[in-house]
CSV table of C-alpha atoms in Angstrom, one decimal:
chain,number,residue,atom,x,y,z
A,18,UNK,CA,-19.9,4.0,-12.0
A,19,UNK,CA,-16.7,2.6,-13.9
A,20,UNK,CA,-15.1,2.4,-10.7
A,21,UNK,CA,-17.7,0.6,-8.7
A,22,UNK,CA,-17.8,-2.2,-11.6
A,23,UNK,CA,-14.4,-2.3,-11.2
A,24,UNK,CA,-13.7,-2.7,-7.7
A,25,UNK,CA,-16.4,-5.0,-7.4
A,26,UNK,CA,-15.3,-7.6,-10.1
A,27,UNK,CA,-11.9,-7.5,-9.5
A,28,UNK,CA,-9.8,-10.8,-7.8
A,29,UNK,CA,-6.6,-10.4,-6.1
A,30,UNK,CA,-4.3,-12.7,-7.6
A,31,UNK,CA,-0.6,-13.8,-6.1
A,32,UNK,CA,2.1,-11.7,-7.3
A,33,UNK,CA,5.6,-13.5,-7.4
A,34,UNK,CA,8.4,-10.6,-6.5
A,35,UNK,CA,8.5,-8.6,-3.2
A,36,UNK,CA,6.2,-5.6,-2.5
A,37,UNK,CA,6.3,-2.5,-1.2
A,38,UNK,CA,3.3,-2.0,1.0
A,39,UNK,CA,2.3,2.1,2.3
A,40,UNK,CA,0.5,1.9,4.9
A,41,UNK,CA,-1.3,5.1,6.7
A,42,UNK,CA,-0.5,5.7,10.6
A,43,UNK,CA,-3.7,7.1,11.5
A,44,UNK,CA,-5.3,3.8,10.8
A,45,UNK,CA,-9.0,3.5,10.2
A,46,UNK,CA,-10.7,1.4,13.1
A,47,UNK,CA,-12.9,-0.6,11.3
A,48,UNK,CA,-10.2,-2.4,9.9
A,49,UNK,CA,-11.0,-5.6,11.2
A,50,UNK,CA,-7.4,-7.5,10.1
A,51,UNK,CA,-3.8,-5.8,9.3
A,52,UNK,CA,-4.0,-5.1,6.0
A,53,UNK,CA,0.0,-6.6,6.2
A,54,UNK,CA,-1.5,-10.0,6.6
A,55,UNK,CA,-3.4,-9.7,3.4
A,56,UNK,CA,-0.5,-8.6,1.2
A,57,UNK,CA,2.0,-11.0,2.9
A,58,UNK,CA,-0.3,-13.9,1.5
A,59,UNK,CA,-0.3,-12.6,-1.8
A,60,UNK,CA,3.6,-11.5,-2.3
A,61,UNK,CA,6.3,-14.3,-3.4
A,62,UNK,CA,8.8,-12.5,-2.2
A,63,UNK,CA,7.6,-10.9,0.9
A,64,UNK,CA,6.7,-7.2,2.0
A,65,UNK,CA,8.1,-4.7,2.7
A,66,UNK,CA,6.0,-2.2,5.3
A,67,UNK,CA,6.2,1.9,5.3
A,68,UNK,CA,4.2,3.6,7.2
A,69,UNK,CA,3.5,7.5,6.8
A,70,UNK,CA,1.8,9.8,8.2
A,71,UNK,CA,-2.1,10.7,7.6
A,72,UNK,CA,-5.2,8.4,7.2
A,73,UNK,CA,-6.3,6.4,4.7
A,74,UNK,CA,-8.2,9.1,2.5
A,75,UNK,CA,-5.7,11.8,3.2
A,76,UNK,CA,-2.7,9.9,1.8
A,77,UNK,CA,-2.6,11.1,-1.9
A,78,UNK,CA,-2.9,14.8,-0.8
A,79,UNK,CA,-0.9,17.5,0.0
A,80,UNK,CA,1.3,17.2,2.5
A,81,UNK,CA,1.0,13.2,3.1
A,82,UNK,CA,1.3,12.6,-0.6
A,83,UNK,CA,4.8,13.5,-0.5
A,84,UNK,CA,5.2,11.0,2.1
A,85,UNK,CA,4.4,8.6,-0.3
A,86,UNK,CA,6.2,9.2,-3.0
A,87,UNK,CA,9.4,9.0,-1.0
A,88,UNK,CA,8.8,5.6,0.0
A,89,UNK,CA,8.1,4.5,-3.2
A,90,UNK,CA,10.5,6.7,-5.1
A,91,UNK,CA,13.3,5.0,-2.1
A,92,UNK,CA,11.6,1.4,-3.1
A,93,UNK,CA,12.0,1.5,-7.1
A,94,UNK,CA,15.8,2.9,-6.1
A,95,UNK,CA,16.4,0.1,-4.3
A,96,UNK,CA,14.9,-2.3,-6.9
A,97,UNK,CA,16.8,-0.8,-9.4
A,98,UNK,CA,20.2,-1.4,-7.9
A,99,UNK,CA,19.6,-5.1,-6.6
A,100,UNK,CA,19.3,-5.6,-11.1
């Protein structure tokens, strides 16, 4: 229920650094716009696309999580060094 309060009240707001934006190859057909276009309007500093592979729902399990956290482990490195 906490959930459903949250993801209903909650506003996307613009975010002024580059992102790192995951993105799911098996991609869910009702999708009606790339979800790229939505980030890119919200990021300062532009975006920065990964795709890996699994759907949407599968991403934060075993094995496609670890897909993720590679890209985003290799994102923070590189964030890390540009400092």
């Amino acid at each position: 229920e906490g959930c459903k309060i949250a993801w209903e009240n909650y506003q996307l707001q613009p975010y002024p650094g580059r992102l790192t934006v995951v993105l799911a190859k098996e991609r869910e057909r009702s999708w009606l716009v790339k979800p790229q276009r939505i980030w890119q309007a919200l990021a300062g500093g532009g975006i920065d696309i990964e795709i890996v592979p699994g759907g949407h729902v599968k991403l934060m399990r075993e094995p496609y999580v670890r897909h993720v956290a590679e890209k985003l482990t290799a994102a923070l490195e590189k964030e890390q060094h540009q400092r």
